[in-house]
CSV table of C-alpha atoms in Angstrom, one decimal:
chain,number,residue,atom,x,y,z
A,133,MET,CA,274.1,90.9,263.4
A,134,ASN,CA,277.8,90.5,264.1
A,135,LEU,CA,279.9,89.7,261.0
A,136,TYR,CA,281.4,86.7,262.8
A,137,TYR,CA,277.9,85.1,263.2
A,138,ILE,CA,276.8,86.0,259.7
A,139,ASN,CA,279.9,84.2,258.3
A,140,TRP,CA,279.1,81.2,260.4
A,141,ILE,CA,275.6,81.1,258.9
A,142,LEU,CA,277.0,81.5,255.4
A,143,LEU,CA,279.5,78.8,256.1
A,144,MET,CA,276.7,76.3,257.1
A,145,ILE,CA,274.8,77.2,253.9
A,146,LEU,CA,277.9,76.8,251.8
A,147,SER,CA,278.9,73.5,253.3
A,148,ALA,CA,275.3,72.2,252.6
A,149,VAL,CA,275.4,73.4,249.0
A,150,TRP,CA,278.8,72.0,248.2
A,151,GLY,CA,278.0,68.8,250.1
A,152,GLY,CA,275.0,68.4,247.8
A,153,ALA,CA,277.3,68.9,244.8
A,154,PHE,CA,278.8,65.4,245.2
A,155,THR,CA,275.3,63.9,244.9
A,156,LEU,CA,274.5,66.1,241.9
A,157,ASN,CA,277.9,65.1,240.3
A,158,LYS,CA,277.0,61.4,240.8
A,159,LEU,CA,273.6,61.9,239.1
A,160,ALA,CA,275.1,63.8,236.2
A,161,LEU,CA,277.8,61.1,235.6
A,162,ASN,CA,275.0,58.8,234.5
A,163,PHE,CA,274.6,60.9,231.4
A,164,TYR,CA,277.7,63.1,230.8
A,165,SER,CA,281.5,63.0,230.9
A,166,PRO,CA,283.3,64.7,233.8
A,167,GLU,CA,284.6,67.4,231.4
A,168,PHE,CA,281.2,68.2,230.2
A,169,ILE,CA,279.7,68.4,233.7
A,170,VAL,CA,282.4,70.9,234.7
A,171,PHE,CA,281.8,72.9,231.5
A,172,ALA,CA,278.1,73.0,231.8
A,173,ARG,CA,278.0,74.1,235.5
A,174,LEU,CA,280.6,76.9,234.7
A,175,ILE,CA,278.6,78.2,231.7
A,176,ILE,CA,275.4,78.2,233.7
A,177,GLY,CA,277.2,79.8,236.7
A,178,THR,CA,278.7,82.5,234.4
A,179,LEU,CA,275.3,83.5,233.0
A,180,ILE,CA,273.8,83.8,236.5
A,181,LEU,CA,276.7,85.9,237.8
A,182,PHE,CA,276.7,88.2,234.8
A,183,LEU,CA,273.0,88.7,235.3
A,184,LEU,CA,273.5,89.6,239.0
A,185,LEU,CA,276.3,92.0,238.1
A,186,MET,CA,274.0,93.9,235.7
A,187,LEU,CA,271.1,93.9,238.2
A,188,ILE,CA,273.3,95.2,241.1
A,189,TYR,CA,276.0,97.4,239.4
A,190,ARG,CA,274.3,98.1,236.0
A,191,ARG,CA,277.7,97.3,234.4
A,192,ILE,CA,280.4,94.7,234.1
A,193,THR,CA,282.9,95.3,237.0
A,194,ILE,CA,285.5,92.8,235.9
A,195,SER,CA,288.9,94.4,235.2
A,196,LEU,CA,291.3,92.8,232.7
A,197,LYS,CA,294.2,94.2,234.6
A,198,ASP,CA,293.5,91.6,237.3
A,199,TRP,CA,293.9,88.7,234.7
A,200,GLN,CA,296.7,87.0,236.7
A,201,TYR,CA,294.5,86.8,239.8
A,202,TYR,CA,291.5,85.4,237.8
A,203,LEU,CA,293.8,83.0,235.9
A,204,PHE,CA,295.2,81.5,239.1
A,205,MET,CA,291.9,81.4,240.9
A,206,SER,CA,290.2,79.8,237.8
A,207,THR,CA,292.9,77.2,237.1
A,208,VAL,CA,293.8,76.2,240.7
A,209,GLY,CA,290.5,77.0,242.5
A,210,ILE,CA,287.9,75.9,239.9
A,211,VAL,CA,288.9,74.0,236.8
A,212,ALA,CA,291.5,71.6,238.1
A,213,PRO,CA,289.8,70.6,241.3
A,214,PHE,CA,286.4,70.3,239.6
A,215,ILE,CA,287.8,67.9,237.1
A,216,LEU,CA,289.8,65.9,239.6
A,217,ILE,CA,286.8,65.6,242.0
A,218,VAL,CA,284.3,64.5,239.3
A,219,TYR,CA,286.8,62.0,237.8
A,220,GLY,CA,287.4,60.7,241.3
A,221,GLN,CA,283.7,60.2,241.9
A,222,GLN,CA,283.5,57.8,239.0
A,223,LYS,CA,284.7,54.9,241.3
A,224,ILE,CA,283.9,56.0,244.8
A,225,ASP,CA,280.7,56.9,246.7
A,226,SER,CA,279.6,60.5,246.9
A,227,SER,CA,279.7,60.3,250.7
A,228,LEU,CA,283.4,59.2,250.7
A,229,ALA,CA,284.2,61.9,248.2
A,230,GLY,CA,282.7,64.5,250.6
A,231,ILE,CA,284.6,63.0,253.5
A,232,LEU,CA,287.9,63.3,251.7
A,233,MET,CA,287.4,67.0,251.3
A,234,ALA,CA,288.4,67.2,254.9
A,235,THR,CA,291.9,67.3,253.5
A,236,MET,CA,291.4,71.0,252.7
A,237,PRO,CA,291.5,72.3,256.3
A,238,ILE,CA,294.7,70.3,257.0
A,239,SER,CA,296.5,71.6,253.9
A,240,THR,CA,295.2,75.2,254.5
A,241,ILE,CA,296.7,75.3,258.0
A,242,ILE,CA,300.1,74.5,256.6
A,243,LEU,CA,299.9,76.8,253.6
A,244,SER,CA,298.6,79.7,255.7
A,245,HIS,CA,301.6,79.4,258.0
A,246,PHE,CA,304.0,80.1,255.1
A,247,PHE,CA,302.0,82.6,253.1
A,248,LEU,CA,299.7,84.5,255.4
A,249,HIS,CA,301.3,86.6,258.2
A,250,ASP,CA,298.1,86.5,260.4
A,251,GLU,CA,297.5,82.8,260.3
A,252,LYS,CA,300.7,81.2,261.6
A,253,LEU,CA,301.1,77.6,262.7
A,254,THR,CA,301.1,77.2,266.5
A,255,ARG,CA,301.6,74.2,268.7
A,256,ARG,CA,297.8,73.8,269.1
A,257,LYS,CA,297.3,74.0,265.3
A,258,PHE,CA,300.1,71.4,264.8
A,259,THR,CA,298.4,69.0,267.3
A,260,GLY,CA,295.1,69.5,265.5
A,261,PHE,CA,296.8,68.8,262.2
A,262,VAL,CA,298.3,65.5,263.4
A,263,ILE,CA,294.9,64.3,264.8
A,264,ALA,CA,293.1,65.3,261.6
A,265,PHE,CA,295.8,63.5,259.5
A,266,ILE,CA,295.2,60.3,261.4
A,267,GLY,CA,291.5,60.8,260.8
A,268,ILE,CA,292.0,61.2,257.0
A,269,THR,CA,294.1,58.0,257.0
A,270,ILE,CA,291.2,56.1,258.7
A,271,LEU,CA,288.6,57.5,256.3
A,272,VAL,CA,290.0,55.9,253.2
A,273,ILE,CA,289.9,52.4,254.7
A,274,GLN,CA,286.4,50.8,254.3
A,275,ASP,CA,287.2,47.3,255.7
A,276,PHE,CA,289.8,46.8,258.3
A,277,SER,CA,289.8,43.0,257.7
A,278,ASN,CA,290.9,43.5,254.1
A,279,LEU,CA,293.1,46.6,254.7
A,280,LYS,CA,295.6,46.3,251.8
A,281,ILE,CA,293.1,45.5,249.1
A,282,ASN,CA,290.8,48.3,250.0
A,283,ILE,CA,293.5,50.9,250.2
A,284,LEU,CA,294.8,50.0,246.7
A,285,SER,CA,291.5,49.3,244.9
A,286,ASN,CA,290.3,52.9,244.7
A,287,ILE,CA,293.5,54.8,245.7
A,288,SER,CA,293.7,56.7,242.4
A,289,SER,CA,290.1,58.0,242.8
A,290,GLU,CA,290.7,58.9,246.4
A,291,LEU,CA,293.9,60.7,245.6
A,292,MET,CA,292.1,62.7,242.8
A,293,VAL,CA,289.5,64.0,245.3
A,294,MET,CA,292.2,64.8,247.9
A,295,SER,CA,294.3,66.6,245.3
A,296,GLY,CA,291.3,68.7,244.4
A,297,ALA,CA,290.8,69.6,248.0
A,298,ILE,CA,294.5,70.6,248.3
A,299,LEU,CA,294.1,72.8,245.2
A,300,TYR,CA,291.2,74.5,246.9
A,301,SER,CA,293.5,75.3,249.8
A,302,CYS,CA,296.0,76.9,247.5
A,303,SER,CA,293.4,79.1,245.9
A,304,ALA,CA,291.9,80.0,249.3
A,305,VAL,CA,295.3,81.2,250.6
A,306,TYR,CA,296.0,83.1,247.4
A,307,GLY,CA,292.6,84.6,247.4
A,308,LYS,CA,293.0,85.9,250.9
A,309,ARG,CA,296.4,87.3,250.3
A,310,PHE,CA,295.7,89.0,246.9
A,311,LYS,CA,292.1,90.1,247.0
A,312,HIS,CA,291.3,92.7,244.3
A,313,THR,CA,287.6,93.4,244.3
A,314,ASP,CA,284.2,92.7,245.9
A,315,PRO,CA,283.0,89.1,246.3
A,316,LEU,CA,280.5,89.3,243.4
A,317,SER,CA,283.0,90.7,240.9
A,318,ALA,CA,285.7,88.2,242.1
A,319,SER,CA,283.2,85.3,241.7
A,320,THR,CA,282.1,86.4,238.2
A,321,GLY,CA,285.6,86.9,236.9
A,322,THR,CA,286.8,83.6,238.3
A,323,ILE,CA,283.9,81.6,237.0
A,324,PHE,CA,284.0,83.4,233.6
A,325,PHE,CA,287.7,82.7,233.1
A,326,SER,CA,287.1,79.0,234.1
A,327,ALA,CA,284.2,78.6,231.6
A,328,ILE,CA,286.4,80.0,228.8
A,329,MET,CA,289.2,77.5,229.7
A,330,MET,CA,286.8,74.6,229.7
A,331,PHE,CA,285.2,75.7,226.4
A,332,ILE,CA,288.7,75.8,224.7
A,333,TYR,CA,289.6,72.4,226.2
A,334,LEU,CA,286.4,70.8,224.9
A,335,LEU,CA,286.7,72.5,221.5
A,336,ILE,CA,290.2,71.1,221.0
A,337,PHE,CA,290.0,67.6,222.6
A,338,VAL,CA,286.4,66.5,222.6
A,339,PRO,CA,284.4,68.8,220.4
A,340,THR,CA,281.5,66.4,220.2
A,341,GLU,CA,280.8,66.9,223.9
A,342,ILE,CA,279.6,70.5,223.3
A,343,SER,CA,276.5,69.2,221.4
A,344,ASN,CA,275.9,66.4,223.8
A,345,ILE,CA,273.3,68.3,225.9
A,346,ASP,CA,270.0,66.6,226.6
A,347,LEU,CA,267.4,68.8,228.3
A,348,ARG,CA,265.6,65.7,229.8
A,349,ASN,CA,268.8,64.9,231.8
A,350,SER,CA,270.0,68.4,232.6
A,351,ALA,CA,268.3,69.1,235.9
A,352,SER,CA,271.5,68.1,237.9
A,353,LEU,CA,273.6,70.4,235.7
A,354,VAL,CA,271.3,73.3,236.2
A,355,LEU,CA,271.3,72.8,240.0
A,356,LEU,CA,275.1,72.5,239.9
A,357,GLY,CA,275.4,75.7,237.9
A,358,VAL,CA,273.0,77.9,239.8
A,359,PHE,CA,273.5,76.8,243.4
A,360,CYS,CA,276.8,74.9,243.6
A,361,THR,CA,278.7,77.3,241.3
A,362,ALA,CA,277.2,80.8,241.0
A,363,ILE,CA,275.6,81.3,244.5
A,364,ALA,CA,278.2,79.2,246.3
A,365,THR,CA,281.1,81.1,244.8
A,366,ILE,CA,279.7,84.4,245.9
A,367,ILE,CA,279.3,83.1,249.4
A,368,TYR,CA,282.8,81.7,249.3
A,369,PHE,CA,284.5,85.0,248.3
A,370,GLN,CA,282.4,86.8,250.9
A,371,ILE,CA,283.6,84.6,253.7
A,372,LEU,CA,287.2,84.4,252.3
A,373,GLN,CA,287.6,88.2,252.1
A,374,THR,CA,286.1,88.9,255.5
A,375,SER,CA,287.3,86.0,257.7
A,376,GLY,CA,290.2,84.3,256.0
A,377,ALA,CA,291.5,81.0,254.6
A,378,SER,CA,291.6,79.1,257.8
A,379,PHE,CA,288.1,80.0,258.8
A,380,ILE,CA,286.6,79.0,255.4
A,381,SER,CA,288.5,75.7,255.5
A,382,ILE,CA,286.2,74.7,258.4
A,383,MET,CA,283.6,74.2,255.8
A,384,ASN,CA,285.3,71.1,254.6
A,385,TYR,CA,284.7,69.2,257.8
A,386,LEU,CA,281.0,70.2,257.6
A,387,ILE,CA,280.7,69.0,253.9
A,388,PRO,CA,281.3,65.3,254.7
A,389,ILE,CA,278.2,65.4,257.0
A,390,TRP,CA,276.0,66.7,254.2
A,391,ALA,CA,277.6,64.4,251.6
A,392,ILE,CA,277.0,61.3,253.8
A,393,LEU,CA,273.4,62.4,254.4
A,394,PHE,CA,272.6,63.0,250.7
A,395,GLY,CA,274.4,59.8,249.7
A,396,VAL,CA,272.3,57.7,252.1
A,397,ILE,CA,269.1,59.5,251.0
A,398,PHE,CA,269.5,59.4,247.2
A,399,PHE,CA,271.9,56.4,246.6
A,400,GLN,CA,271.3,54.3,249.7
A,401,GLU,CA,275.0,54.3,250.2
A,402,GLU,CA,276.4,52.4,253.2
A,403,ILE,CA,277.9,54.2,256.2
A,404,PHE,CA,281.0,52.3,257.3
A,405,MET,CA,282.3,52.5,260.9
A,406,ASN,CA,285.6,54.0,259.7
A,407,TYR,CA,283.6,56.9,258.3
A,408,ILE,CA,282.4,57.7,261.7
A,409,VAL,CA,285.7,57.2,263.5
A,410,GLY,CA,287.7,59.1,260.9
A,411,LEU,CA,285.3,61.9,260.7
A,412,ILE,CA,285.2,62.4,264.5
A,413,LEU,CA,289.0,62.6,264.5
A,414,VAL,CA,289.1,65.1,261.6
A,415,ILE,CA,286.5,67.3,263.3
A,416,LEU,CA,288.4,67.0,266.6
A,417,GLY,CA,291.7,67.9,265.0
A,418,ILE,CA,290.4,70.9,263.1
A,419,ASN,CA,288.4,72.1,266.1
A,420,ILE,CA,291.6,72.0,268.2
A,421,SER,CA,293.5,73.9,265.5
A,422,GLN,CA,290.8,76.6,265.2
A,423,LYS,CA,290.5,77.5,268.9
A,424,GLU,CA,293.2,80.1,268.8
A,425,THR,CA,291.9,81.6,265.6
A,426,VAL,CA,290.4,85.1,266.0
A,427,VAL,CA,287.9,85.9,263.3
């Protein structure tokens, strides 16, 4: 099968897995702090990835000479956005959190123009950016009759999720420009470095959280670690290294669809009209910006 179509299939799978992560985060927040959720999924993800490395390569293929690459991808692409998004989800619906991830394609278009020679900003991309930006503005408003109150009530939570999406953009552009190794090794190194960072953070600031695990309430953490961290990160690096930052950013206007669906199914969350209008504009804007992209 053509690599282009394979990457589209992988993109659909990745968007579904990461769309479901918002639902799993919401479930885990009933029992654990945001920091512990991030730590647990990273530890589980690391164990799974190391196991895959040994099964496939019979050895650890992570090179310490690439520590700068792993440090940047871990900090900007994993730890910081994970924490920001989980903290943001404490006060907003999982469906809205997923929708706000549509910020990533917009910021990726801009960053790619300045840092990737083969993904320049064109007039079509700029038009798509403007349309998508209007869509994002509409998405954060739940009730047009009480505009000011609704914008201000959860603005900090919304900004946290959007900041996490922008950091994902930075790591995607960096990862495309400075790729060092195969997707599995890149995934393992990045998640491993991230897990170490979170372990040190918990050990210094909230040591009691490390012994806070309760196996009866850990199903969401296991699913986050196995599917939303280990498997998803391998797929992410595979697409990133073969198709580029702009292509993988498309995922973030597929994620809201899954996040809304899972939010309605598992939390009976409401679907507001601005969700539909804003999402349509975001999809339209990103679709326009991608028509010139050759994958």
